[in-house]
CSV table of N, CA, C and O and ligand atoms in Angstrom, one decimal:
chain,number,residue,atom,x,y,z
A,1,MET,N,22.1,5.5,-29.5
A,1,MET,CA,20.7,5.2,-29.6
A,1,MET,C,20.4,3.7,-29.2
A,1,MET,O,21.2,2.9,-29.7
A,2,SER,N,19.4,3.5,-28.4
A,2,SER,CA,19.2,2.1,-28.0
A,2,SER,C,18.4,1.3,-29.0
A,2,SER,O,17.6,1.9,-29.7
A,3,THR,N,18.6,0.0,-29.1
A,3,THR,CA,17.9,-0.8,-30.0
A,3,THR,C,16.5,-1.1,-29.5
A,3,THR,O,16.4,-1.4,-28.3
A,4,PRO,N,15.5,-0.9,-30.3
A,4,PRO,CA,14.1,-1.2,-29.8
A,4,PRO,C,14.0,-2.6,-29.3
A,4,PRO,O,14.5,-3.5,-30.0
A,5,SER,N,13.3,-2.8,-28.2
A,5,SER,CA,13.1,-4.2,-27.7
A,5,SER,C,11.8,-4.7,-28.2
A,5,SER,O,10.9,-4.0,-28.5
A,6,THR,N,11.7,-6.0,-28.3
A,6,THR,CA,10.4,-6.6,-28.6
A,6,THR,C,10.0,-7.5,-27.5
A,6,THR,O,10.8,-8.1,-26.8
A,7,TYR,N,8.7,-7.6,-27.3
A,7,TYR,CA,8.1,-8.4,-26.2
A,7,TYR,C,7.0,-9.3,-26.7
A,7,TYR,O,6.3,-9.0,-27.7
A,8,ASP,N,6.8,-10.4,-26.0
A,8,ASP,CA,5.7,-11.3,-26.3
A,8,ASP,C,4.4,-10.7,-25.7
A,8,ASP,O,3.3,-10.9,-26.2
A,9,LEU,N,4.6,-9.9,-24.6
A,9,LEU,CA,3.4,-9.4,-23.9
A,9,LEU,C,3.7,-8.1,-23.2
A,9,LEU,O,4.8,-8.0,-22.6
A,10,VAL,N,2.9,-7.1,-23.4
A,10,VAL,CA,3.0,-5.8,-22.7
A,10,VAL,C,1.7,-5.7,-21.9
A,10,VAL,O,0.6,-5.8,-22.4
A,11,ILE,N,2.0,-5.4,-20.6
A,11,ILE,CA,0.9,-5.2,-19.6
A,11,ILE,C,0.8,-3.8,-19.2
A,11,ILE,O,1.8,-3.2,-18.8
A,12,ILE,N,-0.3,-3.2,-19.4
A,12,ILE,CA,-0.5,-1.7,-18.9
A,12,ILE,C,-1.0,-1.7,-17.5
A,12,ILE,O,-2.1,-2.2,-17.2
A,13,GLY,N,-0.2,-1.2,-16.6
A,13,GLY,CA,-0.6,-1.1,-15.2
A,13,GLY,C,0.1,-2.1,-14.3
A,13,GLY,O,0.0,-3.3,-14.5
A,14,ALA,N,0.8,-1.5,-13.3
A,14,ALA,CA,1.5,-2.4,-12.4
A,14,ALA,C,0.8,-2.5,-11.0
A,14,ALA,O,1.4,-2.5,-10.0
A,15,GLY,N,-0.5,-2.6,-11.1
A,15,GLY,CA,-1.2,-3.0,-9.8
A,15,GLY,C,-1.2,-4.5,-9.6
A,15,GLY,O,-0.5,-5.2,-10.3
A,16,PRO,N,-1.9,-5.0,-8.6
A,16,PRO,CA,-1.9,-6.4,-8.3
A,16,PRO,C,-2.2,-7.2,-9.6
A,16,PRO,O,-1.7,-8.3,-9.8
A,17,GLY,N,-3.2,-6.7,-10.4
A,17,GLY,CA,-3.5,-7.5,-11.6
A,17,GLY,C,-2.4,-7.5,-12.6
A,17,GLY,O,-2.0,-8.6,-13.1
A,18,GLY,N,-1.7,-6.4,-12.8
A,18,GLY,CA,-0.6,-6.3,-13.7
A,18,GLY,C,0.6,-7.0,-13.3
A,18,GLY,O,1.2,-7.8,-14.1
A,19,TYR,N,1.1,-6.7,-12.1
A,19,TYR,CA,2.4,-7.4,-11.8
A,19,TYR,C,2.3,-8.9,-11.5
A,19,TYR,O,3.2,-9.6,-11.9
A,20,VAL,N,1.1,-9.3,-11.0
A,20,VAL,CA,1.0,-10.8,-10.8
A,20,VAL,C,0.9,-11.4,-12.2
A,20,VAL,O,1.5,-12.5,-12.4
A,21,GLY,N,0.1,-10.8,-13.1
A,21,GLY,CA,0.0,-11.4,-14.4
A,21,GLY,C,1.4,-11.4,-15.1
A,21,GLY,O,1.7,-12.4,-15.8
A,22,ALA,N,2.2,-10.4,-14.9
A,22,ALA,CA,3.5,-10.3,-15.6
A,22,ALA,C,4.4,-11.4,-15.0
A,22,ALA,O,5.2,-12.0,-15.8
A,23,ILE,N,4.4,-11.6,-13.7
A,23,ILE,CA,5.2,-12.6,-13.1
A,23,ILE,C,4.9,-14.0,-13.7
A,23,ILE,O,5.7,-14.8,-14.1
A,24,ARG,N,3.5,-14.2,-13.7
A,24,ARG,CA,3.1,-15.5,-14.2
A,24,ARG,C,3.4,-15.7,-15.7
A,24,ARG,O,3.9,-16.8,-16.1
A,25,ALA,N,3.3,-14.6,-16.5
A,25,ALA,CA,3.6,-14.7,-17.9
A,25,ALA,C,5.1,-15.0,-18.1
A,25,ALA,O,5.5,-15.9,-18.9
A,26,SER,N,5.9,-14.4,-17.3
A,26,SER,CA,7.4,-14.6,-17.5
A,26,SER,C,7.7,-16.0,-16.9
A,26,SER,O,8.6,-16.7,-17.5
A,27,GLN,N,7.0,-16.5,-15.9
A,27,GLN,CA,7.2,-17.9,-15.5
A,27,GLN,C,6.9,-18.9,-16.6
A,27,GLN,O,7.5,-20.0,-16.7
A,28,LEU,N,5.9,-18.5,-17.4
A,28,LEU,CA,5.5,-19.4,-18.5
A,28,LEU,C,6.4,-19.2,-19.8
A,28,LEU,O,6.2,-19.7,-20.8
A,29,GLY,N,7.4,-18.3,-19.6
A,29,GLY,CA,8.4,-18.1,-20.7
A,29,GLY,C,8.2,-17.0,-21.6
A,29,GLY,O,8.9,-16.8,-22.6
A,30,LEU,N,7.2,-16.1,-21.4
A,30,LEU,CA,7.0,-15.0,-22.2
A,30,LEU,C,7.9,-13.8,-21.8
A,30,LEU,O,8.0,-13.5,-20.6
A,31,LYS,N,8.4,-13.2,-22.8
A,31,LYS,CA,9.2,-11.9,-22.6
A,31,LYS,C,8.2,-10.8,-22.3
A,31,LYS,O,7.4,-10.4,-23.2
A,32,THR,N,8.1,-10.3,-21.1
A,32,THR,CA,7.0,-9.5,-20.7
A,32,THR,C,7.5,-8.1,-20.2
A,32,THR,O,8.5,-8.0,-19.6
A,33,CYS,N,6.7,-7.1,-20.6
A,33,CYS,CA,7.0,-5.7,-20.2
A,33,CYS,C,5.8,-5.2,-19.4
A,33,CYS,O,4.6,-5.4,-19.8
A,34,VAL,N,6.0,-4.5,-18.3
A,34,VAL,CA,4.9,-3.8,-17.6
A,34,VAL,C,5.1,-2.3,-17.7
A,34,VAL,O,6.2,-1.8,-17.5
A,35,VAL,N,4.1,-1.6,-18.1
A,35,VAL,CA,4.1,-0.2,-18.3
A,35,VAL,C,3.3,0.4,-17.2
A,35,VAL,O,2.1,0.1,-17.0
A,36,GLU,N,3.9,1.3,-16.3
A,36,GLU,CA,3.1,1.9,-15.2
A,36,GLU,C,3.3,3.4,-15.3
A,36,GLU,O,4.3,4.0,-15.5
A,37,LYS,N,2.1,4.2,-15.3
A,37,LYS,CA,2.2,5.6,-15.4
A,37,LYS,C,2.3,6.3,-14.1
A,37,LYS,O,2.6,7.5,-14.1
A,38,ASP,N,2.1,5.6,-13.0
A,38,ASP,CA,2.2,6.3,-11.7
A,38,ASP,C,3.1,5.5,-10.8
A,38,ASP,O,4.3,5.6,-10.9
A,39,LYS,N,2.5,4.8,-9.8
A,39,LYS,CA,3.3,4.1,-8.8
A,39,LYS,C,3.1,2.6,-9.0
A,39,LYS,O,1.9,2.1,-9.0
A,40,CYS,N,4.2,1.8,-9.0
A,40,CYS,CA,4.1,0.4,-9.0
A,40,CYS,C,3.4,-0.1,-7.7
A,40,CYS,O,3.6,0.5,-6.7
A,41,GLY,N,2.5,-1.1,-7.9
A,41,GLY,CA,1.7,-1.6,-6.8
A,41,GLY,C,0.3,-1.1,-6.9
A,41,GLY,O,-0.6,-1.7,-6.2
A,42,GLY,N,0.0,-0.1,-7.7
A,42,GLY,CA,-1.4,0.3,-8.0
A,42,GLY,C,-2.1,0.8,-6.8
A,42,GLY,O,-1.5,1.3,-5.8
A,43,VAL,N,-3.4,0.7,-6.8
A,43,VAL,CA,-4.2,1.2,-5.7
A,43,VAL,C,-3.9,0.4,-4.4
A,43,VAL,O,-3.8,1.0,-3.3
A,44,CYS,N,-3.8,-0.9,-4.6
A,44,CYS,CA,-3.7,-1.7,-3.3
A,44,CYS,C,-2.5,-1.3,-2.5
A,44,CYS,O,-2.6,-1.1,-1.3
A,45,LEU,N,-1.3,-1.2,-3.1
A,45,LEU,CA,-0.1,-1.0,-2.3
A,45,LEU,C,0.1,0.5,-1.9
A,45,LEU,O,0.8,0.8,-0.9
A,46,ASN,N,-0.5,1.4,-2.7
A,46,ASN,CA,-0.2,2.8,-2.5
A,46,ASN,C,-1.4,3.6,-1.8
A,46,ASN,O,-1.1,4.6,-1.2
A,47,TRP,N,-2.6,3.2,-2.1
A,47,TRP,CA,-3.7,4.0,-1.5
A,47,TRP,C,-4.8,3.1,-0.8
A,47,TRP,O,-5.4,3.6,0.1
A,48,GLY,N,-5.0,1.9,-1.3
A,48,GLY,CA,-6.1,1.1,-0.8
A,48,GLY,C,-5.7,0.1,0.4
A,48,GLY,O,-5.6,0.5,1.5
A,49,CYS,N,-5.5,-1.1,0.0
A,49,CYS,CA,-5.4,-2.2,1.0
A,49,CYS,C,-4.4,-1.9,2.1
A,49,CYS,O,-4.7,-1.9,3.3
A,50,ILE,N,-3.1,-1.6,1.7
A,50,ILE,CA,-2.1,-1.5,2.7
A,50,ILE,C,-2.2,-0.3,3.6
A,50,ILE,O,-2.2,-0.4,4.8
A,51,PRO,N,-2.3,0.9,3.0
A,51,PRO,CA,-2.5,2.1,3.8
A,51,PRO,C,-3.7,2.1,4.7
A,51,PRO,O,-3.7,2.5,5.8
A,52,SER,N,-4.8,1.5,4.2
A,52,SER,CA,-6.0,1.5,5.0
A,52,SER,C,-5.8,0.5,6.2
A,52,SER,O,-6.3,0.8,7.3
A,53,LYS,N,-5.1,-0.6,5.9
A,53,LYS,CA,-4.9,-1.5,7.0
A,53,LYS,C,-3.9,-0.9,8.1
A,53,LYS,O,-4.0,-1.1,9.3
A,54,ASN,N,-3.0,0.0,7.6
A,54,ASN,CA,-2.2,0.7,8.5
A,54,ASN,C,-3.0,1.6,9.4
A,54,ASN,O,-2.8,1.7,10.7
A,55,LEU,N,-3.9,2.4,8.8
A,55,LEU,CA,-4.8,3.2,9.6
A,55,LEU,C,-5.7,2.4,10.6
A,55,LEU,O,-5.8,2.8,11.8
A,56,ILE,N,-6.2,1.3,10.1
A,56,ILE,CA,-7.0,0.5,11.0
A,56,ILE,C,-6.2,0.0,12.2
A,56,ILE,O,-6.7,0.0,13.4
A,57,HIS,N,-5.0,-0.4,11.9
A,57,HIS,CA,-4.1,-0.9,13.0
A,57,HIS,C,-3.8,0.2,14.0
A,57,HIS,O,-3.9,-0.1,15.2
A,58,GLN,N,-3.6,1.4,13.5
A,58,GLN,CA,-3.3,2.5,14.5
A,58,GLN,C,-4.6,2.8,15.3
A,58,GLN,O,-4.5,3.1,16.5
A,59,ALA,N,-5.7,2.8,14.7
A,59,ALA,CA,-7.0,3.0,15.4
A,59,ALA,C,-7.2,2.0,16.4
A,59,ALA,O,-7.6,2.3,17.6
A,60,GLN,N,-7.0,0.7,16.1
A,60,GLN,CA,-7.2,-0.4,17.0
A,60,GLN,C,-6.2,-0.2,18.2
A,60,GLN,O,-6.6,-0.4,19.4
A,61,THR,N,-5.0,0.1,17.9
A,61,THR,CA,-4.0,0.3,19.0
A,61,THR,C,-4.4,1.5,19.9
A,61,THR,O,-4.4,1.4,21.2
A,62,PHE,N,-4.9,2.5,19.3
A,62,PHE,CA,-5.4,3.7,20.1
A,62,PHE,C,-6.6,3.3,21.0
A,62,PHE,O,-6.7,3.7,22.2
A,63,ALA,N,-7.4,2.4,20.5
A,63,ALA,CA,-8.6,2.0,21.2
A,63,ALA,C,-8.2,1.2,22.4
A,63,ALA,O,-9.0,1.1,23.4
A,64,GLU,N,-7.0,0.6,22.4
A,64,GLU,CA,-6.6,-0.2,23.6
A,64,GLU,C,-6.3,0.6,24.8
A,64,GLU,O,-6.1,0.1,25.9
A,65,ILE,N,-6.1,2.0,24.6
A,65,ILE,CA,-6.0,2.9,25.7
A,65,ILE,C,-7.1,2.6,26.7
A,65,ILE,O,-6.9,2.6,27.9
A,66,LYS,N,-8.3,2.4,26.2
A,66,LYS,CA,-9.5,2.2,27.0
A,66,LYS,C,-9.3,1.0,27.9
A,66,LYS,O,-9.6,1.0,29.1
A,67,ALA,N,-8.7,-0.1,27.3
A,67,ALA,CA,-8.5,-1.3,28.1
A,67,ALA,C,-7.5,-1.1,29.2
A,67,ALA,O,-7.6,-1.6,30.3
A,68,LEU,N,-6.4,-0.3,28.9
A,68,LEU,CA,-5.5,0.1,29.9
A,68,LEU,C,-6.1,0.8,31.0
A,68,LEU,O,-5.9,0.6,32.2
A,69,GLU,N,-7.0,1.8,30.7
A,69,GLU,CA,-7.7,2.6,31.7
A,69,GLU,C,-8.6,1.7,32.5
A,69,GLU,O,-8.6,1.9,33.8
A,70,ASP,N,-9.2,0.7,31.9
A,70,ASP,CA,-10.0,-0.2,32.7
A,70,ASP,C,-9.2,-1.0,33.7
A,70,ASP,O,-9.7,-1.5,34.7
A,71,MET,N,-7.9,-1.1,33.4
A,71,MET,CA,-7.0,-1.8,34.3
A,71,MET,C,-6.4,-0.9,35.3
A,71,MET,O,-5.5,-1.3,36.1
A,72,GLY,N,-6.7,0.4,35.2
A,72,GLY,CA,-6.2,1.3,36.2
A,72,GLY,C,-5.0,2.1,35.8
A,72,GLY,O,-4.5,2.9,36.5
A,73,VAL,N,-4.6,1.9,34.5
A,73,VAL,CA,-3.4,2.6,34.0
A,73,VAL,C,-3.9,3.9,33.4
A,73,VAL,O,-4.7,3.9,32.4
A,74,GLU,N,-3.4,5.0,33.9
A,74,GLU,CA,-3.9,6.3,33.3
A,74,GLU,C,-3.0,6.7,32.1
A,74,GLU,O,-1.7,6.7,32.2
A,75,VAL,N,-3.6,7.0,31.0
A,75,VAL,CA,-2.8,7.4,29.8
A,75,VAL,C,-3.3,8.8,29.4
A,75,VAL,O,-4.5,9.0,29.3
A,76,ASN,N,-2.4,9.7,29.2
A,76,ASN,CA,-2.7,11.0,28.8
A,76,ASN,C,-2.8,11.1,27.2
A,76,ASN,O,-1.7,11.1,26.6
A,77,PRO,N,-3.9,11.2,26.6
A,77,PRO,CA,-4.0,11.3,25.2
A,77,PRO,C,-3.8,12.6,24.6
A,77,PRO,O,-4.0,12.8,23.4
A,78,ASP,N,-3.3,13.6,25.4
A,78,ASP,CA,-3.1,15.0,24.9
A,78,ASP,C,-2.1,15.0,23.7
A,78,ASP,O,-2.1,15.9,22.9
A,79,GLY,N,-1.1,14.0,23.7
A,79,GLY,CA,-0.1,14.0,22.6
A,79,GLY,C,-0.6,13.5,21.3
A,79,GLY,O,0.2,13.4,20.4
A,80,PHE,N,-1.9,13.1,21.3
A,80,PHE,CA,-2.4,12.5,20.0
A,80,PHE,C,-2.3,13.5,18.9
A,80,PHE,O,-2.7,14.6,19.0
A,81,ASP,N,-1.6,13.1,17.8
A,81,ASP,CA,-1.4,14.0,16.6
A,81,ASP,C,-1.8,13.2,15.4
A,81,ASP,O,-1.1,12.3,15.0
A,82,TYR,N,-2.9,13.7,14.8
A,82,TYR,CA,-3.4,12.9,13.6
A,82,TYR,C,-2.4,13.1,12.4
A,82,TYR,O,-2.4,12.2,11.6
A,83,GLY,N,-1.6,14.1,12.5
A,83,GLY,CA,-0.6,14.3,11.4
A,83,GLY,C,0.4,13.1,11.4
A,83,GLY,O,0.8,12.6,10.4
A,84,ILE,N,0.8,12.7,12.6
A,84,ILE,CA,1.7,11.6,12.7
A,84,ILE,C,1.1,10.3,12.3
A,84,ILE,O,1.7,9.4,11.6
A,85,VAL,N,-0.2,10.1,12.6
A,85,VAL,CA,-1.0,9.0,12.1
A,85,VAL,C,-0.9,8.9,10.6
A,85,VAL,O,-0.6,7.8,10.0
A,86,GLN,N,-1.1,10.0,9.9
A,86,GLN,CA,-1.1,10.1,8.5
A,86,GLN,C,0.3,9.8,7.9
A,86,GLN,O,0.5,9.2,6.9
A,87,LYS,N,1.3,10.3,8.7
A,87,LYS,CA,2.7,10.1,8.2
A,87,LYS,C,3.0,8.6,8.3
A,87,LYS,O,3.7,8.0,7.4
A,88,ASN,N,2.5,7.9,9.3
A,88,ASN,CA,2.7,6.5,9.4
A,88,ASN,C,2.0,5.7,8.3
A,88,ASN,O,2.6,4.8,7.7
A,89,ARG,N,0.8,6.2,7.9
A,89,ARG,CA,0.1,5.6,6.8
A,89,ARG,C,0.9,5.8,5.5
A,89,ARG,O,1.1,4.9,4.7
A,90,GLU,N,1.4,7.0,5.3
A,90,GLU,CA,2.3,7.3,4.1
A,90,GLU,C,3.5,6.4,4.1
A,90,GLU,O,3.8,5.9,3.0
A,91,ALA,N,4.1,6.2,5.2
A,91,ALA,CA,5.3,5.3,5.3
A,91,ALA,C,5.0,3.9,4.9
A,91,ALA,O,5.9,3.1,4.6
A,92,SER,N,3.7,3.4,5.0
A,92,SER,CA,3.4,2.1,4.7
A,92,SER,C,3.3,1.8,3.2
A,92,SER,O,3.1,0.7,2.8
A,93,ARG,N,3.3,2.9,2.4
A,93,ARG,CA,3.1,2.7,1.0
A,93,ARG,C,4.3,2.0,0.4
A,93,ARG,O,5.4,1.9,1.0
A,94,SER,N,4.1,1.6,-0.9
A,94,SER,CA,5.2,0.8,-1.5
A,94,SER,C,6.4,1.5,-1.9
A,94,SER,O,7.5,0.9,-2.1
A,95,ASP,N,6.4,2.9,-2.1
A,95,ASP,CA,7.6,3.6,-2.6
A,95,ASP,C,8.5,4.1,-1.4
A,95,ASP,O,8.1,4.1,-0.3
B,101,FAD,C1,-9.4,1.9,0.5
B,101,FAD,C2,-9.3,0.6,-0.2
B,101,FAD,C3,-9.0,-0.6,0.5
B,101,FAD,C4,-8.9,-1.8,-0.2
B,101,FAD,N1,-8.6,-2.9,0.6
B,101,FAD,C5,-8.5,-4.1,0.0
B,101,FAD,C6,-8.3,-5.3,0.7
B,101,FAD,O1,-8.2,-5.2,1.9
B,101,FAD,N2,-8.2,-6.5,0.1
B,101,FAD,C7,-8.4,-6.5,-1.3
B,101,FAD,O2,-8.3,-7.6,-1.9
B,101,FAD,N3,-8.6,-5.4,-2.1
B,101,FAD,C8,-8.7,-4.2,-1.5
B,101,FAD,N4,-8.9,-3.1,-2.2
B,101,FAD,C9,-9.1,-3.3,-3.7
B,101,FAD,C10,-7.7,-3.4,-4.4
B,101,FAD,O3,-7.0,-2.2,-4.1
B,101,FAD,C11,-8.0,-3.5,-5.9
B,101,FAD,O4,-8.8,-4.7,-6.0
B,101,FAD,C12,-6.7,-3.7,-6.6
B,101,FAD,O5,-5.9,-2.6,-6.4
B,101,FAD,C13,-7.1,-3.9,-8.1
B,101,FAD,O6,-5.8,-4.1,-8.8
B,101,FAD,P1,-5.6,-3.8,-10.3
B,101,FAD,O7,-4.3,-4.2,-10.7
B,101,FAD,O8,-6.8,-4.4,-11.1
B,101,FAD,O9,-5.9,-2.2,-10.5
B,101,FAD,P2,-5.1,-1.0,-9.8
B,101,FAD,O10,-4.5,-1.3,-8.4
B,101,FAD,O11,-6.0,0.1,-10.0
B,101,FAD,O12,-3.8,-0.8,-10.7
B,101,FAD,C14,-4.0,-0.3,-12.0
B,101,FAD,C15,-2.6,0.4,-12.4
B,101,FAD,O13,-2.6,0.7,-13.7
B,101,FAD,C16,-2.0,2.0,-13.9
B,101,FAD,N5,-2.5,2.6,-15.1
B,101,FAD,C17,-3.8,2.9,-15.4
B,101,FAD,N6,-3.8,3.4,-16.7
B,101,FAD,C18,-2.6,3.4,-17.2
B,101,FAD,C19,-2.0,3.7,-18.4
B,101,FAD,N7,-2.7,4.3,-19.4
B,101,FAD,N8,-0.7,3.6,-18.6
B,101,FAD,C20,0.1,3.1,-17.6
B,101,FAD,N9,-0.4,2.7,-16.4
B,101,FAD,C21,-1.7,2.8,-16.2
B,101,FAD,C22,-2.4,2.8,-12.6
B,101,FAD,O14,-1.6,3.8,-12.4
B,101,FAD,C23,-2.3,1.7,-11.6
B,101,FAD,O15,-1.1,1.6,-11.0
B,101,FAD,C24,-9.1,-1.9,-1.6
B,101,FAD,C25,-9.3,-0.7,-2.3
B,101,FAD,C26,-9.4,0.5,-1.7
B,101,FAD,C27,-9.7,1.8,-2.5
């Protein structure tokens, strides 16, 4: 049986608020515990900021096809697969 640990501070949630607060608290010398019920990184790293920026980047890159066409380069968009776009977004998550 493990010995129960004691902490100076317990933070509920390992989103940007939780993990940044925990890092700062431990820098200040507090024995800190972070409790996360789902995925470390919270909304930002798993569903919000990072995955949405990945989608935006892919959309911007796709839009550059038009610039290529304006330069006379023909691109066949038939291979466009939204499933792969979503797989790329998934791969950008923190886990
Ligand atoms: C689509 C989208 C795009 C975004 N883009 C940006 C951006 O570009 N720039 C920006 O600054 N912000 C952006 N945001 C906002 C950003 O995601 C939030 O401001 C940020 O995630 C808030 O962090 P937080 O730690 O307060 O909460 P959250 O990220 O919500 O984290 C809370 C954590 O607590 C956990 N939790 C909740 N209850 C419990 C419990 N009882 N026990 C254990 N764990 C628990 C959750 O599972 C979660 O991991 C975006 C949000 C979305 C939805």
